[in-house]
PDB file of C-alpha atoms in Angstrom:
ATOM      1  CA  MET A   1      75.720  94.388  70.248  1.00 89.00           C
ATOM      2  CA  GLU A   2      79.369  95.952  71.916  1.00 93.00           C
ATOM      3  CA  VAL A   3      80.521  95.207  75.527  1.00 95.00           C
ATOM      4  CA  TYR A   4      83.573  96.622  76.678  1.00 95.00           C
ATOM      5  CA  GLY A   5      84.713  96.943  73.345  1.00 94.00           C
ATOM      6  CA  THR A   6      83.721  93.627  72.196  1.00 94.00           C
ATOM      7  CA  GLU A   7      81.094  92.907  69.878  1.00 94.00           C
ATOM      8  CA  LEU A   8      78.659  90.215  70.283  1.00 94.00           C
ATOM      9  CA  ALA A   9      76.991  88.632  67.608  1.00 93.00           C
ATOM     10  CA  SER A  10      73.883  87.560  69.844  1.00 95.00           C
ATOM     11  CA  ARG A  11      71.649  89.277  72.342  1.00 97.00           C
ATOM     12  CA  LEU A  12      70.937  86.223  74.290  1.00 97.00           C
ATOM     13  CA  PHE A  13      73.074  85.472  77.255  1.00 96.00           C
ATOM     14  CA  LEU A  14      72.511  81.840  78.167  1.00 95.00           C
ATOM     15  CA  GLY A  15      73.171  80.280  81.551  1.00 93.00           C
ATOM     16  CA  THR A  16      74.800  76.912  82.536  1.00 91.00           C
ATOM     17  CA  ALA A  17      73.591  75.924  85.276  1.00 90.00           C
ATOM     18  CA  GLN A  18      70.920  72.954  86.198  1.00 89.00           C
ATOM     19  CA  TYR A  19      70.943  71.235  82.881  1.00 91.00           C
ATOM     20  CA  PRO A  20      69.812  67.309  83.013  1.00 90.00           C
ATOM     21  CA  SER A  21      73.935  66.536  81.121  1.00 88.00           C
ATOM     22  CA  PRO A  22      76.136  68.250  79.518  1.00 87.00           C
ATOM     23  CA  THR A  23      75.168  66.961  75.896  1.00 89.00           C
ATOM     24  CA  VAL A  24      71.745  68.751  76.586  1.00 92.00           C
ATOM     25  CA  LEU A  25      73.339  71.933  77.624  1.00 91.00           C
ATOM     26  CA  GLU A  26      75.718  72.072  74.160  1.00 92.00           C
ATOM     27  CA  ASN A  27      73.038  71.568  72.152  1.00 93.00           C
ATOM     28  CA  ALA A  28      71.047  73.877  73.725  1.00 94.00           C
ATOM     29  CA  ILE A  29      73.812  76.444  73.456  1.00 94.00           C
ATOM     30  CA  LYS A  30      73.948  75.591  69.692  1.00 94.00           C
ATOM     31  CA  ALA A  31      70.068  76.012  69.542  1.00 95.00           C
ATOM     32  CA  SER A  32      70.400  79.526  71.333  1.00 95.00           C
ATOM     33  CA  GLY A  33      72.674  80.872  68.690  1.00 94.00           C
ATOM     34  CA  SER A  34      74.139  82.630  71.591  1.00 94.00           C
ATOM     35  CA  ASP A  35      78.191  83.629  71.842  1.00 92.00           C
ATOM     36  CA  LEU A  36      78.333  84.169  75.846  1.00 94.00           C
ATOM     37  CA  VAL A  37      77.414  82.027  78.919  1.00 95.00           C
ATOM     38  CA  THR A  38      77.659  82.494  82.269  1.00 94.00           C
ATOM     39  CA  VAL A  39      79.732  80.005  84.367  1.00 91.00           C
ATOM     40  CA  SER A  40      79.631  79.630  88.245  1.00 86.00           C
ATOM     41  CA  LEU A  41      82.969  79.072  89.883  1.00 78.00           C
ATOM     42  CA  ARG A  42      81.336  76.191  92.165  1.00 65.00           C
ATOM     43  CA  ARG A  43      79.477  74.204  88.899  1.00 51.00           C
ATOM     44  CA  GLU A  44      83.219  74.395  87.499  1.00 52.00           C
ATOM     45  CA  THR A  45      85.375  73.386  90.319  1.00 52.00           C
ATOM     46  CA  ALA A  46      82.520  70.777  91.479  1.00 47.00           C
ATOM     47  CA  GLU A  47      84.020  67.370  92.099  1.00 49.00           C
ATOM     48  CA  GLY A  48      83.532  64.499  88.912  1.00 47.00           C
ATOM     49  CA  SER A  49      81.726  66.549  86.848  1.00 52.00           C
ATOM     50  CA  GLY A  50      83.461  69.675  86.722  1.00 57.00           C
ATOM     51  CA  ALA A  51      85.897  68.777  84.222  1.00 58.00           C
ATOM     52  CA  HIS A  52      83.046  67.359  81.722  1.00 66.00           C
ATOM     53  CA  PHE A  53      81.188  70.321  82.475  1.00 69.00           C
ATOM     54  CA  TRP A  54      84.154  72.656  81.553  1.00 68.00           C
ATOM     55  CA  GLN A  55      84.907  70.662  78.230  1.00 73.00           C
ATOM     56  CA  SER A  56      81.189  71.060  76.910  1.00 71.00           C
ATOM     57  CA  ILE A  57      81.756  75.011  77.345  1.00 75.00           C
ATOM     58  CA  GLN A  58      84.678  75.003  75.862  1.00 73.00           C
ATOM     59  CA  SER A  59      84.194  72.479  72.882  1.00 72.00           C
ATOM     60  CA  SER A  60      80.877  75.462  72.185  1.00 73.00           C
ATOM     61  CA  GLY A  61      83.459  77.837  71.319  1.00 82.00           C
ATOM     62  CA  VAL A  62      81.142  80.453  73.218  1.00 88.00           C
ATOM     63  CA  ARG A  63      82.994  83.817  75.173  1.00 91.00           C
ATOM     64  CA  VAL A  64      82.291  82.853  78.970  1.00 93.00           C
ATOM     65  CA  LEU A  65      81.426  85.194  81.444  1.00 95.00           C
ATOM     66  CA  PRO A  66      81.976  83.875  85.149  1.00 94.00           C
ATOM     67  CA  ASN A  67      79.842  85.086  87.969  1.00 94.00           C
ATOM     68  CA  THR A  68      79.721  85.450  91.292  1.00 95.00           C
ATOM     69  CA  ALA A  69      76.745  83.644  92.370  1.00 90.00           C
ATOM     70  CA  GLY A  70      76.032  82.576  95.800  1.00 88.00           C
ATOM     71  CA  CYS A  71      78.104  85.397  96.982  1.00 92.00           C
ATOM     72  CA  HIS A  72      76.594  87.247  99.967  1.00 93.00           C
ATOM     73  CA  SER A  73      79.352  89.934 101.265  1.00 94.00           C
ATOM     74  CA  VAL A  74      81.594  91.935  99.552  1.00 96.00           C
ATOM     75  CA  GLY A  75      84.866  90.156 100.829  1.00 95.00           C
ATOM     76  CA  GLU A  76      83.419  86.766  99.181  1.00 95.00           C
ATOM     77  CA  ALA A  77      82.491  88.322  95.631  1.00 95.00           C
ATOM     78  CA  VAL A  78      85.918  90.003  95.663  1.00 96.00           C
ATOM     79  CA  THR A  79      87.647  86.779  96.223  1.00 95.00           C
ATOM     80  CA  THR A  80      85.583  84.634  94.316  1.00 95.00           C
ATOM     81  CA  ALA A  81      86.283  87.317  91.253  1.00 96.00           C
ATOM     82  CA  LYS A  82      89.927  86.846  91.300  1.00 96.00           C
ATOM     83  CA  LEU A  83      89.738  82.808  91.496  1.00 94.00           C
ATOM     84  CA  ALA A  84      87.324  83.240  88.469  1.00 93.00           C
ATOM     85  CA  ARG A  85      89.499  85.123  86.354  1.00 94.00           C
ATOM     86  CA  ASP A  86      92.541  83.302  86.896  1.00 92.00           C
ATOM     87  CA  LEU A  87      91.252  79.907  86.495  1.00 89.00           C
ATOM     88  CA  PHE A  88      89.240  80.937  82.992  1.00 89.00           C
ATOM     89  CA  GLY A  89      91.490  83.466  81.662  1.00 90.00           C
ATOM     90  CA  THR A  90      89.299  86.254  81.899  1.00 93.00           C
ATOM     91  CA  SER A  91      88.774  89.703  83.129  1.00 95.00           C
ATOM     92  CA  TRP A  92      85.270  89.651  82.641  1.00 97.00           C
ATOM     93  CA  ILE A  93      82.743  88.841  85.588  1.00 97.00           C
ATOM     94  CA  LYS A  94      79.309  88.910  86.016  1.00 97.00           C
ATOM     95  CA  LEU A  95      79.340  90.510  89.906  1.00 97.00           C
ATOM     96  CA  GLU A  96      76.422  89.117  91.653  1.00 95.00           C
ATOM     97  CA  VAL A  97      76.232  90.183  95.609  1.00 95.00           C
ATOM     98  CA  ILE A  98      73.062  88.590  97.103  1.00 92.00           C
ATOM     99  CA  GLY A  99      71.223  90.426 100.175  1.00 89.00           C
ATOM    100  CA  HIS A 100      68.214  88.630 100.625  1.00 85.00           C
ATOM    101  CA  ALA A 101      67.988  84.306 101.143  1.00 82.00           C
ATOM    102  CA  ASP A 102      64.701  83.888  99.908  1.00 81.00           C
ATOM    103  CA  THR A 103      64.203  86.433  96.885  1.00 83.00           C
ATOM    104  CA  LEU A 104      67.753  86.585  96.193  1.00 84.00           C
ATOM    105  CA  GLN A 105      67.419  90.646  95.845  1.00 90.00           C
ATOM    106  CA  PRO A 106      70.857  92.083  95.124  1.00 92.00           C
ATOM    107  CA  ASP A 107      72.583  93.908  98.300  1.00 94.00           C
ATOM    108  CA  VAL A 108      73.267  96.894  96.353  1.00 95.00           C
ATOM    109  CA  PHE A 109      75.233  98.501  98.703  1.00 96.00           C
ATOM    110  CA  GLY A 110      77.560  95.774  98.643  1.00 96.00           C
ATOM    111  CA  LEU A 111      77.381  95.741  95.098  1.00 97.00           C
ATOM    112  CA  VAL A 112      78.613  98.934  94.157  1.00 97.00           C
ATOM    113  CA  GLU A 113      81.458  98.594  96.819  1.00 97.00           C
ATOM    114  CA  ALA A 114      82.231  95.388  95.354  1.00 97.00           C
ATOM    115  CA  ALA A 115      82.136  96.888  92.183  1.00 98.00           C
ATOM    116  CA  ARG A 116      84.404  99.736  92.924  1.00 98.00           C
ATOM    117  CA  ILE A 117      86.943  97.131  93.999  1.00 97.00           C
ATOM    118  CA  LEU A 118      86.919  94.984  91.302  1.00 98.00           C
ATOM    119  CA  VAL A 119      86.997  97.956  88.408  1.00 97.00           C
ATOM    120  CA  GLN A 120      90.257  98.977  90.245  1.00 97.00           C
ATOM    121  CA  GLU A 121      91.799  95.758  90.163  1.00 96.00           C
ATOM    122  CA  GLY A 122      91.121  95.567  86.567  1.00 96.00           C
ATOM    123  CA  PHE A 123      88.004  93.796  86.051  1.00 97.00           C
ATOM    124  CA  GLN A 124      84.783  94.419  83.445  1.00 97.00           C
ATOM    125  CA  VAL A 125      82.422  94.216  85.606  1.00 98.00           C
ATOM    126  CA  PHE A 126      78.899  92.523  84.787  1.00 98.00           C
ATOM    127  CA  PRO A 127      76.428  93.666  87.673  1.00 97.00           C
ATOM    128  CA  TYR A 128      73.578  92.051  88.460  1.00 96.00           C
ATOM    129  CA  THR A 129      71.542  94.847  90.263  1.00 96.00           C
ATOM    130  CA  THR A 130      67.824  96.232  90.443  1.00 95.00           C
ATOM    131  CA  GLU A 131      66.157  99.058  88.264  1.00 94.00           C
ATOM    132  CA  ASP A 132      66.871 101.437  90.732  1.00 95.00           C
ATOM    133  CA  LEU A 133      68.243 104.639  88.797  1.00 97.00           C
ATOM    134  CA  ILE A 134      70.737 105.819  91.764  1.00 97.00           C
ATOM    135  CA  VAL A 135      71.989 102.271  92.140  1.00 97.00           C
ATOM    136  CA  GLY A 136      72.585 102.540  88.253  1.00 97.00           C
ATOM    137  CA  GLU A 137      74.466 105.686  88.648  1.00 97.00           C
ATOM    138  CA  LYS A 138      76.591 104.574  91.373  1.00 98.00           C
ATOM    139  CA  LEU A 139      77.409 101.509  89.349  1.00 98.00           C
ATOM    140  CA  VAL A 140      78.509 103.932  86.470  1.00 98.00           C
ATOM    141  CA  GLU A 141      80.159 106.281  88.492  1.00 97.00           C
ATOM    142  CA  ALA A 142      81.907 103.081  89.960  1.00 97.00           C
ATOM    143  CA  GLY A 143      83.546 101.870  86.266  1.00 97.00           C
ATOM    144  CA  CYS A 144      80.609  99.426  85.322  1.00 97.00           C
ATOM    145  CA  GLU A 145      80.222  99.490  81.421  1.00 97.00           C
ATOM    146  CA  VAL A 146      76.993  97.976  81.747  1.00 97.00           C
ATOM    147  CA  LEU A 147      73.739  97.190  83.500  1.00 98.00           C
ATOM    148  CA  MET A 148      71.970  94.272  84.173  1.00 97.00           C
ATOM    149  CA  PRO A 149      68.351  94.915  86.383  1.00 97.00           C
ATOM    150  CA  TRP A 150      66.451  92.305  86.985  1.00 95.00           C
ATOM    151  CA  GLY A 151      63.219  91.190  85.573  1.00 94.00           C
ATOM    152  CA  ALA A 152      61.926  89.338  88.536  1.00 92.00           C
ATOM    153  CA  PRO A 153      63.961  87.055  91.121  1.00 91.00           C
ATOM    154  CA  ILE A 154      65.898  84.689  90.337  1.00 90.00           C
ATOM    155  CA  GLY A 155      64.343  81.421  89.067  1.00 90.00           C
ATOM    156  CA  SER A 156      60.857  83.068  89.335  1.00 91.00           C
ATOM    157  CA  GLY A 157      59.671  83.099  86.152  1.00 91.00           C
ATOM    158  CA  GLN A 158      57.729  85.896  86.538  1.00 94.00           C
ATOM    159  CA  GLY A 159      58.601  87.856  83.599  1.00 93.00           C
ATOM    160  CA  LEU A 160      59.154  91.549  84.070  1.00 96.00           C
ATOM    161  CA  ARG A 161      57.502  92.827  87.353  1.00 94.00           C
ATOM    162  CA  ASN A 162      58.367  96.287  87.023  1.00 94.00           C
ATOM    163  CA  SER A 163      58.209  97.194  83.355  1.00 94.00           C
ATOM    164  CA  ASP A 164      57.803 100.846  83.785  1.00 95.00           C
ATOM    165  CA  ALA A 165      61.106 101.373  85.648  1.00 95.00           C
ATOM    166  CA  LEU A 166      62.905  99.299  83.092  1.00 96.00           C
ATOM    167  CA  ARG A 167      61.855 101.726  80.772  1.00 95.00           C
ATOM    168  CA  ALA A 168      62.533 104.386  82.876  1.00 96.00           C
ATOM    169  CA  MET A 169      66.068 102.853  82.852  1.00 97.00           C
ATOM    170  CA  ARG A 170      66.338 102.941  79.303  1.00 97.00           C
ATOM    171  CA  ALA A 171      65.617 106.295  79.192  1.00 96.00           C
ATOM    172  CA  HIS A 172      67.639 107.675  82.006  1.00 97.00           C
ATOM    173  CA  PHE A 173      71.208 105.628  80.441  1.00 97.00           C
ATOM    174  CA  PRO A 174      70.686 106.423  76.545  1.00 95.00           C
ATOM    175  CA  GLY A 175      74.032 104.759  75.495  1.00 92.00           C
ATOM    176  CA  LEU A 176      74.601 102.391  78.014  1.00 96.00           C
ATOM    177  CA  PRO A 177      74.027  98.363  77.347  1.00 97.00           C
ATOM    178  CA  LEU A 178      71.175  97.396  79.206  1.00 98.00           C
ATOM    179  CA  VAL A 179      70.493  93.648  80.301  1.00 98.00           C
ATOM    180  CA  VAL A 180      67.741  91.570  81.686  1.00 97.00           C
ATOM    181  CA  ASP A 181      68.950  89.406  83.804  1.00 94.00           C
ATOM    182  CA  ALA A 182      66.831  86.696  86.036  1.00 91.00           C
ATOM    183  CA  GLY A 183      63.214  86.250  86.278  1.00 92.00           C
ATOM    184  CA  ILE A 184      62.318  85.558  82.286  1.00 95.00           C
ATOM    185  CA  GLY A 185      60.265  82.534  81.990  1.00 95.00           C
ATOM    186  CA  ARG A 186      58.956  82.540  78.353  1.00 96.00           C
ATOM    187  CA  PRO A 187      59.880  83.977  75.239  1.00 97.00           C
ATOM    188  CA  SER A 188      57.432  86.431  75.229  1.00 97.00           C
ATOM    189  CA  HIS A 189      58.613  87.721  78.324  1.00 97.00           C
ATOM    190  CA  ALA A 190      61.986  88.385  76.385  1.00 97.00           C
ATOM    191  CA  ALA A 191      60.032  89.520  73.669  1.00 97.00           C
ATOM    192  CA  GLN A 192      59.248  92.049  75.852  1.00 97.00           C
ATOM    193  CA  ALA A 193      61.969  93.080  77.498  1.00 97.00           C
ATOM    194  CA  MET A 194      63.376  93.757  74.074  1.00 97.00           C
ATOM    195  CA  GLU A 195      60.616  96.006  73.053  1.00 96.00           C
ATOM    196  CA  LEU A 196      61.676  97.878  76.027  1.00 96.00           C
ATOM    197  CA  GLY A 197      64.810  98.960  74.623  1.00 96.00           C
ATOM    198  CA  MET A 198      67.362  96.494  76.794  1.00 97.00           C
ATOM    199  CA  ASP A 199      69.797  95.410  74.682  1.00 97.00           C
ATOM    200  CA  ALA A 200      70.247  91.828  75.586  1.00 97.00           C
ATOM    201  CA  VAL A 201      68.320  89.064  77.940  1.00 97.00           C
ATOM    202  CA  LEU A 202      70.738  86.832  80.197  1.00 97.00           C
ATOM    203  CA  LEU A 203      68.125  83.892  81.184  1.00 95.00           C
ATOM    204  CA  ASN A 204      68.801  80.068  82.802  1.00 94.00           C
ATOM    205  CA  THR A 205      66.474  77.952  84.455  1.00 94.00           C
ATOM    206  CA  ALA A 206      63.323  78.688  81.251  1.00 95.00           C
ATOM    207  CA  VAL A 207      65.874  77.125  78.904  1.00 96.00           C
ATOM    208  CA  ALA A 208      67.368  74.521  81.654  1.00 94.00           C
ATOM    209  CA  LYS A 209      64.154  73.293  82.897  1.00 95.00           C
ATOM    210  CA  ALA A 210      62.102  73.400  80.033  1.00 95.00           C
ATOM    211  CA  GLY A 211      60.617  69.483  78.467  1.00 95.00           C
ATOM    212  CA  ASP A 212      62.737  70.279  75.484  1.00 96.00           C
ATOM    213  CA  PRO A 213      65.624  72.684  76.618  1.00 96.00           C
ATOM    214  CA  ALA A 214      67.340  73.104  72.865  1.00 96.00           C
ATOM    215  CA  ALA A 215      63.639  73.811  71.735  1.00 97.00           C
ATOM    216  CA  MET A 216      63.107  76.681  74.051  1.00 97.00           C
ATOM    217  CA  ALA A 217      66.954  78.165  73.596  1.00 97.00           C
ATOM    218  CA  ARG A 218      65.845  78.030  69.898  1.00 97.00           C
ATOM    219  CA  ALA A 219      62.561  80.181  70.939  1.00 97.00           C
ATOM    220  CA  MET A 220      64.345  82.461  73.604  1.00 97.00           C
ATOM    221  CA  ALA A 221      66.553  83.781  70.567  1.00 97.00           C
ATOM    222  CA  LEU A 222      63.484  84.071  67.785  1.00 98.00           C
ATOM    223  CA  ALA A 223      61.579  86.129  70.601  1.00 97.00           C
ATOM    224  CA  VAL A 224      64.732  88.243  71.518  1.00 97.00           C
ATOM    225  CA  GLU A 225      65.523  88.916  67.599  1.00 97.00           C
ATOM    226  CA  ALA A 226      61.731  89.679  67.349  1.00 97.00           C
ATOM    227  CA  GLY A 227      61.561  91.903  70.263  1.00 97.00           C
ATOM    228  CA  ARG A 228      64.812  93.955  69.154  1.00 97.00           C
ATOM    229  CA  THR A 229      63.487  94.288  65.714  1.00 97.00           C
ATOM    230  CA  ALA A 230      60.256  95.931  66.883  1.00 96.00           C
ATOM    231  CA  TYR A 231      61.682  97.884  69.431  1.00 95.00           C
ATOM    232  CA  LYS A 232      63.783  99.646  66.166  1.00 95.00           C
ATOM    233  CA  ALA A 233      60.898  99.820  63.930  1.00 95.00           C
ATOM    234  CA  ASP A 234      59.150 101.864  66.303  1.00 89.00           C
ATOM    235  CA  PRO A 235      55.861 100.265  67.495  1.00 85.00           C
ATOM    236  CA  MET A 236      52.780 102.401  67.901  1.00 83.00           C
ATOM    237  CA  GLU A 237      51.905 103.495  71.746  1.00 84.00           C
ATOM    238  CA  SER A 238      49.110 102.305  73.122  1.00 82.00           C
ATOM    239  CA  ARG A 239      45.697 104.106  73.303  1.00 82.00           C
ATOM    240  CA  ASP A 240      42.617 104.261  75.446  1.00 82.00           C
ATOM    241  CA  MET A 241      39.722 104.575  72.977  1.00 81.00           C
ATOM    242  CA  ALA A 242      39.758 102.632  69.530  1.00 82.00           C
ATOM    243  CA  ILE A 243      40.432 104.394  66.218  1.00 79.00           C
ATOM    244  CA  PRO A 244      38.915 102.830  63.092  1.00 76.00           C
ATOM    245  CA  SER A 245      41.526 101.416  60.557  1.00 76.00           C
ATOM    246  CA  THR A 246      39.340 102.132  58.044  1.00 73.00           C
ATOM    247  CA  PRO A 247      38.698 105.766  57.117  1.00 70.00           C
ATOM    248  CA  THR A 248      34.922 106.924  57.204  1.00 65.00           C
ATOM    249  CA  LEU A 249      35.170 109.615  54.772  1.00 67.00           C
ATOM    250  CA  GLY A 250      33.611 108.962  51.613  1.00 64.00           C
ATOM    251  CA  MET A 251      31.104 105.915  53.483  1.00 65.00           C
ATOM    252  CA  ALA A 252      27.879 105.294  51.847  1.00 63.00           C
ATOM    253  CA  VAL A 253      24.876 106.974  54.092  1.00 66.00           C
ATOM    254  CA  LEU A 254      21.796 104.583  54.104  1.00 67.00           C
ATOM    255  CA  THR A 255      18.400 106.301  54.651  1.00 64.00           C
TER     256      THR A 255
END
């Protein structure tokens, strides 16, 4: 998978929040095979655990995608992105502008405005958005070269609540990298997203809160691989009626 001119070996992107310890996080990253993880500026700069956390990320040898998690305004998101660029040394930013406190749904109006500002400032933006096609078009017009539509509210584990809209998004943006971000709770959800033609999946809670995070990370990696392989194999469409797999021609007729 190629994003902003950079080739990534894995189509599974991993969040780094909520893990019980840095060691558990390191093991999960290794088991996932992921080479891209998201990092919150707030987490990295937290007192006490911040330094240890950042050392764990660096030792994993993965690429870092800072995010603007928790930002509820354009100004806050832009400022956080600039601080993250200075701290992490990358122009990549996962842009979040949250519009609703309960659902954590993106404020799509603020998102487009913030994306436009950050692109002009030299950032390469990964916008956390809805599956709305018009919003997607506005983000692309603003300079985004990847879209990250949600599958369901962050941390809900509900899976894909609107698979038809995601399928339409894939058809509407045939050459653009699409990453399902948020809502993935089980490997079957990840496989479904990839079967729809998504280019990657970004998840966090499903692995971090599992009884065995490393095992779940491995399961998610296998699901992403299986879903992608199935999509490339051009799977059969569902049918309303049964069709026999054995031909009826030549069958014996008993009288």
